[in-house]
XYZ file of C-alpha atoms in Angstrom:
251
model
C 130.182 119.668 109.908
C 127.092 120.444 111.993
C 124.977 120.467 108.834
C 126.386 117.093 107.797
C 125.632 115.641 111.239
C 122.056 116.968 110.988
C 121.549 115.346 107.572
C 122.926 112.060 108.905
C 120.535 112.207 111.871
C 117.550 112.842 109.576
C 118.615 109.965 107.322
C 118.884 107.610 110.290
C 115.493 108.741 111.596
C 113.855 108.001 108.244
C 115.615 104.638 108.115
C 114.377 103.761 111.592
C 110.870 104.986 110.813
C 110.644 102.901 107.628
C 112.065 99.800 109.324
C 109.706 99.983 112.295
C 106.705 100.827 110.114
C 107.427 97.770 107.978
C 107.600 95.558 111.074
C 104.194 96.876 112.151
C 102.513 96.658 108.756
C 103.764 93.125 108.086
C 102.555 91.932 111.480
C 106.038 91.209 112.861
C 105.058 93.591 115.669
C 101.549 92.700 116.793
C 98.747 94.967 118.071
C 99.190 95.624 121.774
C 102.882 94.687 121.696
C 105.165 97.055 123.600
C 108.191 98.509 121.814
C 111.007 99.823 123.958
C 113.689 102.192 122.674
C 116.299 99.475 123.109
C 114.238 96.998 121.083
C 113.742 99.625 118.358
C 117.478 100.415 118.311
C 118.296 96.747 117.767
C 115.650 96.371 115.050
C 116.579 99.535 113.131
C 120.333 99.375 113.620
C 120.682 103.058 114.503
C 121.319 105.017 117.693
C 118.776 106.028 120.322
C 118.200 109.630 119.193
C 116.932 108.886 115.648
C 114.963 105.910 117.000
C 113.290 108.149 119.561
C 112.315 110.587 116.791
C 111.099 107.721 114.575
C 108.870 106.378 117.354
C 107.314 109.816 117.846
C 106.652 110.091 114.100
C 104.984 106.673 114.057
C 102.843 107.794 116.986
C 101.840 110.860 114.937
C 100.953 108.539 112.030
C 98.642 106.653 114.374
C 100.491 103.335 114.310
C 101.896 103.581 117.847
C 100.554 104.738 121.184
C 102.769 106.122 123.960
C 102.674 104.176 127.242
C 102.694 106.267 130.447
C 105.297 103.965 132.015
C 107.616 104.441 129.021
C 107.939 103.148 125.498
C 105.262 102.661 122.886
C 102.606 100.106 122.034
C 101.427 99.000 118.595
C 97.876 100.258 118.109
C 94.935 98.336 116.787
C 91.965 99.889 115.027
C 88.277 99.178 115.182
C 86.235 99.211 111.998
C 84.769 102.489 113.233
C 88.249 104.002 113.564
C 88.977 103.098 109.945
C 85.628 104.388 108.697
C 86.141 107.681 110.542
C 89.604 108.064 109.002
C 88.140 107.494 105.535
C 85.469 110.111 106.281
C 88.135 112.635 107.305
C 90.021 112.031 104.064
C 86.838 112.438 102.014
C 86.049 115.696 103.806
C 89.495 117.131 103.064
C 89.441 115.993 99.430
C 85.976 117.501 99.088
C 87.352 120.817 100.340
C 90.223 120.614 97.848
C 87.794 119.954 95.002
C 85.518 122.833 96.043
C 88.416 125.292 96.242
C 89.676 124.176 92.830
C 86.230 124.740 91.338
C 85.637 128.095 93.021
C 89.079 129.471 92.198
C 88.860 128.334 88.603
C 91.107 126.120 86.516
C 92.041 125.981 82.867
C 91.739 123.014 80.530
C 95.528 122.836 80.675
C 95.336 122.487 84.481
C 93.027 119.468 84.276
C 94.750 117.860 81.302
C 96.939 115.557 83.489
C 93.788 114.360 85.258
C 92.068 113.707 81.927
C 95.104 111.685 80.823
C 94.905 109.710 84.066
C 91.201 109.064 83.449
C 91.957 107.778 79.962
C 94.558 105.358 81.336
C 92.106 104.069 83.946
C 89.397 103.682 81.279
C 91.738 101.494 79.244
C 92.717 99.509 82.327
C 89.161 98.648 83.422
C 87.755 98.089 79.929
C 88.048 94.242 79.997
C 85.065 92.386 81.454
C 87.399 90.551 83.836
C 90.347 92.258 85.510
C 93.594 90.589 86.524
C 95.363 91.057 89.837
C 98.011 93.083 87.972
C 95.297 95.374 86.637
C 94.233 96.191 90.184
C 97.873 96.858 91.107
C 98.159 99.287 88.191
C 94.893 100.919 89.226
C 96.308 101.617 92.693
C 99.140 103.689 91.165
C 96.873 105.581 88.748
C 94.281 106.212 91.445
C 96.934 107.629 93.781
C 98.119 109.953 91.003
C 94.591 111.162 90.280
C 93.949 112.002 93.927
C 97.310 113.791 94.243
C 96.547 115.888 91.150
C 93.135 116.749 92.577
C 94.638 118.060 95.809
C 97.166 120.146 93.874
C 94.356 121.848 91.931
C 93.205 123.522 95.154
C 96.356 125.683 94.998
C 96.283 125.715 98.791
C 99.385 124.530 100.616
C 97.484 124.065 103.927
C 94.754 122.012 102.221
C 97.265 119.880 100.299
C 99.115 119.250 103.560
C 95.922 118.243 105.353
C 94.851 115.948 102.498
C 98.251 114.259 102.749
C 97.880 113.921 106.520
C 94.362 112.516 106.205
C 95.456 110.047 103.506
C 98.306 108.896 105.747
C 95.920 107.869 108.525
C 95.978 104.083 108.882
C 93.896 102.496 106.093
C 92.515 105.872 104.903
C 94.412 106.240 101.623
C 92.330 106.345 98.404
C 93.519 102.853 97.485
C 93.608 101.367 100.972
C 91.180 98.535 100.190
C 91.495 98.240 96.411
C 93.518 95.030 96.538
C 91.005 93.451 98.924
C 88.307 94.585 96.531
C 90.038 92.652 93.727
C 88.896 89.377 95.320
C 85.237 90.405 95.510
C 82.532 89.531 92.948
C 81.639 93.252 92.768
C 85.261 94.209 92.012
C 84.996 95.622 88.514
C 81.635 97.293 89.170
C 83.098 99.252 92.096
C 85.992 100.458 89.930
C 83.547 101.563 87.232
C 81.578 103.562 89.815
C 84.781 105.075 91.211
C 85.876 106.075 87.721
C 82.532 107.768 87.113
C 83.077 109.749 90.318
C 86.506 110.767 89.004
C 84.995 111.984 85.749
C 82.168 113.881 87.470
C 84.501 115.751 89.818
C 86.742 116.877 86.960
C 83.674 118.126 85.067
C 82.394 119.917 88.177
C 85.754 121.604 88.756
C 85.999 122.731 85.136
C 82.434 124.097 85.313
C 83.168 125.871 88.624
C 80.499 123.881 90.477
C 82.068 123.922 93.925
C 79.279 122.303 95.926
C 78.913 119.486 93.393
C 82.663 118.844 93.317
C 82.822 118.711 97.108
C 79.805 116.405 97.429
C 81.072 113.883 94.884
C 84.474 113.573 96.565
C 82.860 112.948 99.932
C 80.656 110.307 98.338
C 83.676 108.886 96.505
C 85.514 108.274 99.783
C 82.593 106.197 100.984
C 83.383 103.618 98.309
C 86.433 102.758 100.395
C 84.161 102.295 103.394
C 81.965 100.010 101.303
C 85.035 98.027 100.237
C 86.039 97.576 103.879
C 82.603 96.261 104.846
C 82.478 93.882 101.878
C 86.006 92.603 102.524
C 85.346 92.048 106.223
C 82.123 90.189 105.454
C 83.939 87.955 102.945
C 86.938 87.596 105.327
C 89.346 86.121 102.763
C 89.989 89.401 100.862
C 91.297 91.052 104.055
C 94.443 88.982 103.602
C 95.230 91.307 100.684
C 95.089 94.446 102.858
C 98.485 95.540 104.162
C 98.489 95.478 107.976
C 94.956 94.053 108.142
C 96.083 92.359 111.363
C 95.791 95.795 113.005
C 92.045 96.016 112.305
C 89.735 94.648 114.966
C 86.702 93.258 113.171
C 83.590 92.128 115.011
C 84.877 88.580 114.711
C 88.182 89.433 116.396
C 87.024 92.079 118.891
């Protein structure tokens, strides 16, 4: 019975976390807005205990900030905050790539990544890419980055890559959809794909420093996408939760 109650509590916590996260990311809860436990209970439809745990988890994710007087506030992020988060993710992915190269991998180990590369090649082959093509790229790109982290064979590193990628706007595909509206869209994907190919080659050839450097450089494409999207303004509408980012125009 106790085990069943524990599972129910975890399920309700996840439900509350997902509900509240969605309200934040869709802009229903605005930056600077205070969220009380009672308000969160009403929104999530669960009891106080799982809501309290969900709020703490969202604080750990960086979407909420605890208020000394009680409750939580929806955070906003400067462009610098986002760029720093992207840099952290690139650093951790670089470490994963270096460990994979130094520890050695077989052709069989990198075969899923090669298959992913082939699918991306086919996707970006047309001179003009559709919105759906960018959506498909997001899924393939996420898979490639997950496979890369797994090659490190380090549970702590994989965990830290996941944590870094979960930072607001720091995921490998965080600004891909905004990029889709830019004139440079396809060119950036071609460059990103070349980075993918180089890191796989470096890992297979046991070139640790090269593998690490290319993944750190690769992450900076996301930073470039952010700057281009902010400058163009319109593409930011395609970024989930863009309302949370304080640009120079809104600061």
